[in-house]
Structure formats: C-alpha cells, structure tokens
mmCIF file of C-alpha atoms in Angstrom:
data_model
loop_
_atom_site.group_PDB
_atom_site.id
_atom_site.type_symbol
_atom_site.label_atom_id
_atom_site.label_comp_id
_atom_site.label_asym_id
_atom_site.label_seq_id
_atom_site.Cartn_x
_atom_site.Cartn_y
_atom_site.Cartn_z
ATOM 1 C CA MET A 1 -14.775 -27.111 -131.142
ATOM 2 C CA ASN A 2 -17.395 -24.362 -130.920
ATOM 3 C CA THR A 3 -20.988 -25.151 -131.764
ATOM 4 C CA ILE A 4 -23.645 -22.519 -132.245
ATOM 5 C CA THR A 5 -26.835 -23.271 -130.348
ATOM 6 C CA ILE A 6 -30.135 -21.483 -129.938
ATOM 7 C CA ARG A 7 -28.851 -20.269 -126.564
ATOM 8 C CA HIS A 8 -26.128 -18.351 -128.428
ATOM 9 C CA VAL A 9 -28.383 -17.019 -131.216
ATOM 10 C CA LEU A 10 -31.464 -15.830 -129.289
ATOM 11 C CA PRO A 11 -29.763 -12.970 -127.397
ATOM 12 C CA TRP A 12 -28.578 -11.544 -130.721
ATOM 13 C CA MET A 13 -32.162 -11.595 -132.016
ATOM 14 C CA ASN A 14 -32.950 -9.242 -129.134
ATOM 15 C CA ILE A 15 -30.358 -6.809 -130.518
ATOM 16 C CA PHE A 16 -32.137 -7.003 -133.881
ATOM 17 C CA PHE A 17 -35.479 -6.198 -132.234
ATOM 18 C CA ALA A 18 -33.886 -3.387 -130.193
ATOM 19 C CA LEU A 19 -32.502 -1.792 -133.364
ATOM 20 C CA LEU A 20 -35.843 -2.224 -135.135
ATOM 21 C CA TYR A 21 -37.639 -0.446 -132.291
ATOM 22 C CA LEU A 22 -35.007 2.307 -132.253
ATOM 23 C CA LYS A 23 -35.520 2.824 -135.992
ATOM 24 C CA GLU A 24 -39.306 3.005 -135.485
ATOM 25 C CA CYS A 25 -38.811 5.428 -132.604
ATOM 26 C CA ILE A 26 -36.897 7.832 -134.837
ATOM 27 C CA ILE A 27 -38.472 7.169 -138.274
ATOM 28 C CA PRO A 28 -41.851 5.359 -138.084
ATOM 29 C CA GLY A 29 -42.437 3.011 -141.005
ATOM 30 C CA LYS A 30 -44.647 0.124 -142.071
ATOM 31 C CA GLU A 31 -43.630 -2.016 -139.112
ATOM 32 C CA ALA A 32 -45.085 0.486 -136.635
ATOM 33 C CA ASP A 33 -48.544 -1.107 -136.382
ATOM 34 C CA VAL A 34 -47.184 -4.590 -135.710
ATOM 35 C CA LEU A 35 -44.624 -3.357 -133.191
ATOM 36 C CA HIS A 36 -47.226 -1.237 -131.392
ATOM 37 C CA LEU A 37 -49.495 -4.289 -131.080
ATOM 38 C CA GLN A 38 -46.603 -6.277 -129.633
ATOM 39 C CA MET A 39 -45.982 -3.589 -127.022
ATOM 40 C CA VAL A 40 -49.610 -3.755 -125.903
ATOM 41 C CA ALA A 41 -49.954 -7.535 -125.937
ATOM 42 C CA TYR A 42 -46.708 -9.153 -125.058
ATOM 43 C CA ILE A 43 -44.391 -7.273 -122.819
ATOM 44 C CA PRO A 44 -45.716 -6.149 -119.429
ATOM 45 C CA PHE A 45 -49.170 -7.673 -119.893
ATOM 46 C CA MET A 46 -47.883 -11.204 -120.535
ATOM 47 C CA TYR A 47 -45.773 -11.263 -117.379
ATOM 48 C CA VAL A 48 -48.655 -9.946 -115.255
ATOM 49 C CA LEU A 49 -51.012 -12.609 -116.633
ATOM 50 C CA TRP A 50 -48.416 -15.325 -116.086
ATOM 51 C CA PHE A 51 -47.823 -14.187 -112.495
ATOM 52 C CA CYS A 52 -51.556 -13.997 -111.670
ATOM 53 C CA SER A 53 -52.169 -17.333 -113.336
ATOM 54 C CA ALA A 54 -49.380 -19.046 -111.397
ATOM 55 C CA PHE A 55 -50.700 -17.575 -108.145
ATOM 56 C CA PHE A 56 -54.320 -18.649 -108.654
ATOM 57 C CA TRP A 57 -53.473 -22.099 -110.072
ATOM 58 C CA ASN A 58 -51.284 -22.595 -106.997
ATOM 59 C CA LEU A 59 -54.176 -21.623 -104.717
ATOM 60 C CA PHE A 60 -56.496 -23.923 -106.648
ATOM 61 C CA THR A 61 -54.226 -26.962 -106.247
ATOM 62 C CA LYS A 62 -53.655 -26.372 -102.515
ATOM 63 C CA GLU A 63 -57.270 -25.728 -101.489
ATOM 64 C CA LYS A 64 -59.898 -28.409 -100.829
ATOM 65 C CA GLY A 65 -63.686 -28.378 -101.056
ATOM 66 C CA LEU A 66 -65.560 -25.061 -101.002
ATOM 67 C CA SER A 67 -62.374 -23.043 -100.524
ATOM 68 C CA ARG A 68 -61.581 -23.781 -104.203
ATOM 69 C CA ILE A 69 -64.383 -21.421 -105.258
ATOM 70 C CA PHE A 70 -62.286 -18.249 -104.801
ATOM 71 C CA PRO A 71 -59.320 -19.289 -106.998
ATOM 72 C CA THR A 72 -61.709 -20.922 -109.491
ATOM 73 C CA ILE A 73 -63.487 -17.601 -110.071
ATOM 74 C CA PHE A 74 -60.186 -15.853 -110.739
ATOM 75 C CA ILE A 75 -58.996 -18.636 -113.045
ATOM 76 C CA ILE A 76 -62.207 -18.283 -115.060
ATOM 77 C CA VAL A 77 -61.670 -14.512 -115.222
ATOM 78 C CA LEU A 78 -58.056 -15.026 -116.353
ATOM 79 C CA LEU A 79 -59.176 -17.483 -119.039
ATOM 80 C CA SER A 80 -61.815 -15.013 -120.230
ATOM 81 C CA VAL A 81 -59.162 -12.324 -120.889
ATOM 82 C CA PRO A 82 -57.740 -13.961 -124.059
ATOM 83 C CA VAL A 83 -61.242 -14.985 -125.157
ATOM 84 C CA GLY A 84 -62.440 -11.387 -124.758
ATOM 85 C CA ILE A 85 -59.416 -10.095 -126.651
ATOM 86 C CA LEU A 86 -60.135 -12.614 -129.427
ATOM 87 C CA LEU A 87 -63.771 -11.466 -129.653
ATOM 88 C CA VAL A 88 -62.797 -7.783 -129.729
ATOM 89 C CA SER A 89 -59.734 -7.952 -131.988
ATOM 90 C CA LYS A 90 -60.827 -10.934 -134.144
ATOM 91 C CA ASP A 91 -57.135 -11.847 -134.289
ATOM 92 C CA VAL A 92 -56.063 -15.325 -133.175
ATOM 93 C CA PHE A 93 -52.361 -14.483 -133.323
ATOM 94 C CA PHE A 94 -52.951 -11.564 -130.953
ATOM 95 C CA SER A 95 -54.911 -13.544 -128.330
ATOM 96 C CA LEU A 96 -53.252 -16.979 -128.529
ATOM 97 C CA PRO A 97 -50.000 -15.977 -126.734
ATOM 98 C CA ILE A 98 -52.090 -14.461 -123.939
ATOM 99 C CA LEU A 99 -53.959 -17.763 -123.544
ATOM 100 C CA VAL A 100 -50.619 -19.594 -123.468
ATOM 101 C CA ALA A 101 -49.378 -17.276 -120.685
ATOM 102 C CA VAL A 102 -52.504 -17.989 -118.635
ATOM 103 C CA LEU A 103 -52.230 -21.761 -119.127
ATOM 104 C CA GLU A 104 -48.440 -22.029 -118.687
ATOM 105 C CA PRO A 105 -48.534 -22.935 -114.965
ATOM 106 C CA LEU A 106 -51.024 -25.712 -115.761
ATOM 107 C CA LYS A 107 -48.715 -27.005 -118.514
ATOM 108 C CA ASN A 108 -45.841 -27.011 -116.011
ATOM 109 C CA ARG A 109 -48.004 -29.013 -113.597
ATOM 110 C CA PHE A 110 -48.698 -31.723 -116.179
ATOM 111 C CA LEU A 111 -45.185 -31.851 -117.652
ATOM 112 C CA PHE A 112 -43.004 -31.302 -114.589
ATOM 113 C CA GLY A 113 -45.308 -32.154 -111.673
ATOM 114 C CA SER A 114 -45.121 -28.620 -110.282
ATOM 115 C CA LEU A 115 -46.719 -25.306 -111.187
ATOM 116 C CA GLU A 116 -43.328 -23.626 -111.195
ATOM 117 C CA THR A 117 -40.104 -24.592 -112.932
ATOM 118 C CA SER A 118 -36.551 -23.364 -112.560
ATOM 119 C CA LEU A 119 -37.184 -21.149 -115.597
ATOM 120 C CA ASP A 120 -39.908 -19.192 -113.790
ATOM 121 C CA SER A 121 -37.735 -17.209 -111.369
ATOM 122 C CA PRO A 122 -36.259 -14.981 -114.123
ATOM 123 C CA LYS A 123 -39.828 -14.156 -115.220
ATOM 124 C CA ILE A 124 -40.529 -12.386 -111.942
ATOM 125 C CA PHE A 125 -37.365 -10.338 -112.427
ATOM 126 C CA LEU A 126 -38.412 -9.575 -116.022
ATOM 127 C CA LEU A 127 -41.896 -8.572 -114.815
ATOM 128 C CA ILE A 128 -40.413 -5.978 -112.477
ATOM 129 C CA ALA A 129 -37.847 -4.868 -115.056
ATOM 130 C CA SER A 130 -40.479 -4.409 -117.771
ATOM 131 C CA PHE A 131 -42.443 -1.961 -115.621
ATOM 132 C CA VAL A 132 -39.290 -0.103 -114.553
ATOM 133 C CA LEU A 133 -38.247 0.175 -118.206
ATOM 134 C CA LEU A 134 -41.751 1.300 -119.189
ATOM 135 C CA PHE A 135 -41.553 4.123 -116.638
ATOM 136 C CA ALA A 136 -37.982 5.013 -117.678
ATOM 137 C CA ALA A 137 -38.938 5.046 -121.362
ATOM 138 C CA ALA A 138 -41.882 7.357 -120.663
ATOM 139 C CA LEU A 139 -39.669 9.779 -118.717
ATOM 140 C CA LEU A 140 -36.831 9.737 -121.248
ATOM 141 C CA SER A 141 -39.260 10.121 -124.163
ATOM 142 C CA PHE A 142 -40.806 13.142 -122.461
ATOM 143 C CA TRP A 143 -37.413 14.740 -121.791
ATOM 144 C CA ILE A 144 -36.068 14.017 -125.278
ATOM 145 C CA GLY A 145 -39.365 14.926 -126.955
ATOM 146 C CA LEU A 146 -40.098 11.625 -128.718
ATOM 147 C CA GLN A 147 -43.645 11.075 -129.939
ATOM 148 C CA HIS A 148 -43.552 7.264 -129.890
ATOM 149 C CA GLU A 149 -42.480 6.298 -126.376
ATOM 150 C CA GLU A 150 -43.748 2.725 -126.835
ATOM 151 C CA TYR A 151 -41.071 2.134 -129.462
ATOM 152 C CA PHE A 152 -38.425 3.608 -127.194
ATOM 153 C CA PHE A 153 -39.662 1.219 -124.507
ATOM 154 C CA GLY A 154 -39.294 -1.649 -126.995
ATOM 155 C CA PHE A 155 -35.737 -0.553 -127.713
ATOM 156 C CA LEU A 156 -34.839 -0.425 -124.003
ATOM 157 C CA TYR A 157 -36.629 -3.696 -123.260
ATOM 158 C CA TYR A 158 -34.954 -5.753 -125.984
ATOM 159 C CA LEU A 159 -31.589 -4.201 -125.200
ATOM 160 C CA PHE A 160 -32.136 -5.228 -121.583
ATOM 161 C CA LEU A 161 -33.133 -8.748 -122.695
ATOM 162 C CA PHE A 162 -29.928 -9.027 -124.696
ATOM 163 C CA PHE A 163 -27.835 -8.308 -121.617
ATOM 164 C CA PHE A 164 -30.086 -10.441 -119.414
ATOM 165 C CA GLU A 165 -29.843 -13.508 -121.648
ATOM 166 C CA THR A 166 -26.118 -13.468 -122.285
ATOM 167 C CA ARG A 167 -23.913 -15.701 -120.217
ATOM 168 C CA TRP A 168 -22.066 -12.689 -118.842
ATOM 169 C CA VAL A 169 -25.170 -11.391 -117.064
ATOM 170 C CA GLN A 170 -26.095 -14.890 -115.884
ATOM 171 C CA TYR A 171 -22.625 -15.073 -114.376
ATOM 172 C CA VAL A 172 -23.044 -11.688 -112.674
ATOM 173 C CA ILE A 173 -26.406 -12.585 -111.093
ATOM 174 C CA GLY A 174 -24.990 -15.791 -109.674
ATOM 175 C CA ASP A 175 -25.581 -18.524 -112.264
ATOM 176 C CA GLN A 176 -22.085 -19.774 -113.074
ATOM 177 C CA PRO A 177 -21.548 -20.487 -116.798
ATOM 178 C CA GLN A 178 -20.979 -24.077 -117.798
ATOM 179 C CA GLY A 179 -18.067 -25.290 -119.911
ATOM 180 C CA ASP A 180 -14.992 -23.335 -120.858
ATOM 181 C CA GLY A 181 -16.502 -19.899 -120.157
ATOM 182 C CA GLU A 182 -16.705 -18.742 -123.770
ATOM 183 C CA ILE A 183 -19.336 -16.182 -124.610
#
C-alpha cells in the first residue's frame, strides 16, 4: 500500500516554485517583489551564513579560556546580521529565517549533542551548487537577453532542488533508497 508523505510531496513543490520563477522570468507580475526578496535573502546567503555559523560555533566549543575571544567576536557579528537586516528592512519575516540559519548549529548542539547532523552534509553541496547556478543563470541570461536573471536563477535552483531531493538522485549520489524502490 502506497502512502504519500512529506518526503514525496516536497520535491514537487520545488517544481511549482521553478515554474513560478520561469513565469516571472518571462512575464513579470505581482509576485516579482516577493520572489526577488527571496532570491536576496534565502538562497546563497542562507547557506553562507549557516556554514560560517557552524564553523565559528565549532571553534567556540573546542576552544578554552582566552582563545574563545576570536570565535566569540565572529559569532556576535553573525548574530548582528539578522538584527541589522531587521532594523533596515523593518520586516520580521525577512530577517527571522536568517537568524534561524545563524542559530541552527547551536540548536543541533542542544537537540542532538553535536553541532552537525547527518542532514548538514547536503547543505555544503547545496551551498556550492547555489553559487554555480547563480553564475550559470547570469551567463545564460546575458546570452539569451533576459532582464531578470534572478528569476532565471530561481528557476534553475528550484529545478535543481527537485532533482536533488528525489529518491533517484539520492540513489545516484550513493544513498540507497529504502523500501521497495518506488519513486
């Protein structure tokens, strides 16, 4: 008996977002402002903040005494990024996910006893992929002559996420699917 779980539904939501970005790339509409904000806030920036946060929280937990000063300064700077964005944009929904990305390694420490979880290794791959896709979208937009390359980047990114999150791609990169192998 087949059951539909969130694991099966979420990749298809990425197809929806990819098509929405493609539509905005060709015919900009009312959604353009919200989608442009998401490009700036969530995609490459969130992975960079998460990576820096994990690195400096890791340094902070390993160091003793005065050697904790260096990572502490960077942690304070990282925590000031979402606060600064909140003060400038006056939008909680814009700055809250950035704060969550900065605090995620600390949450992992309290919940799982470690700053990193098994779910963190794909984030490094997605960090690299988001910048590669950003560069590819800029080049393709220039060659095609698109005015809104950020929406083309959104299209490529969510299309990539769809393939990344399906069981087929997990199988290809080495994570064997569980169960009867249905997609």
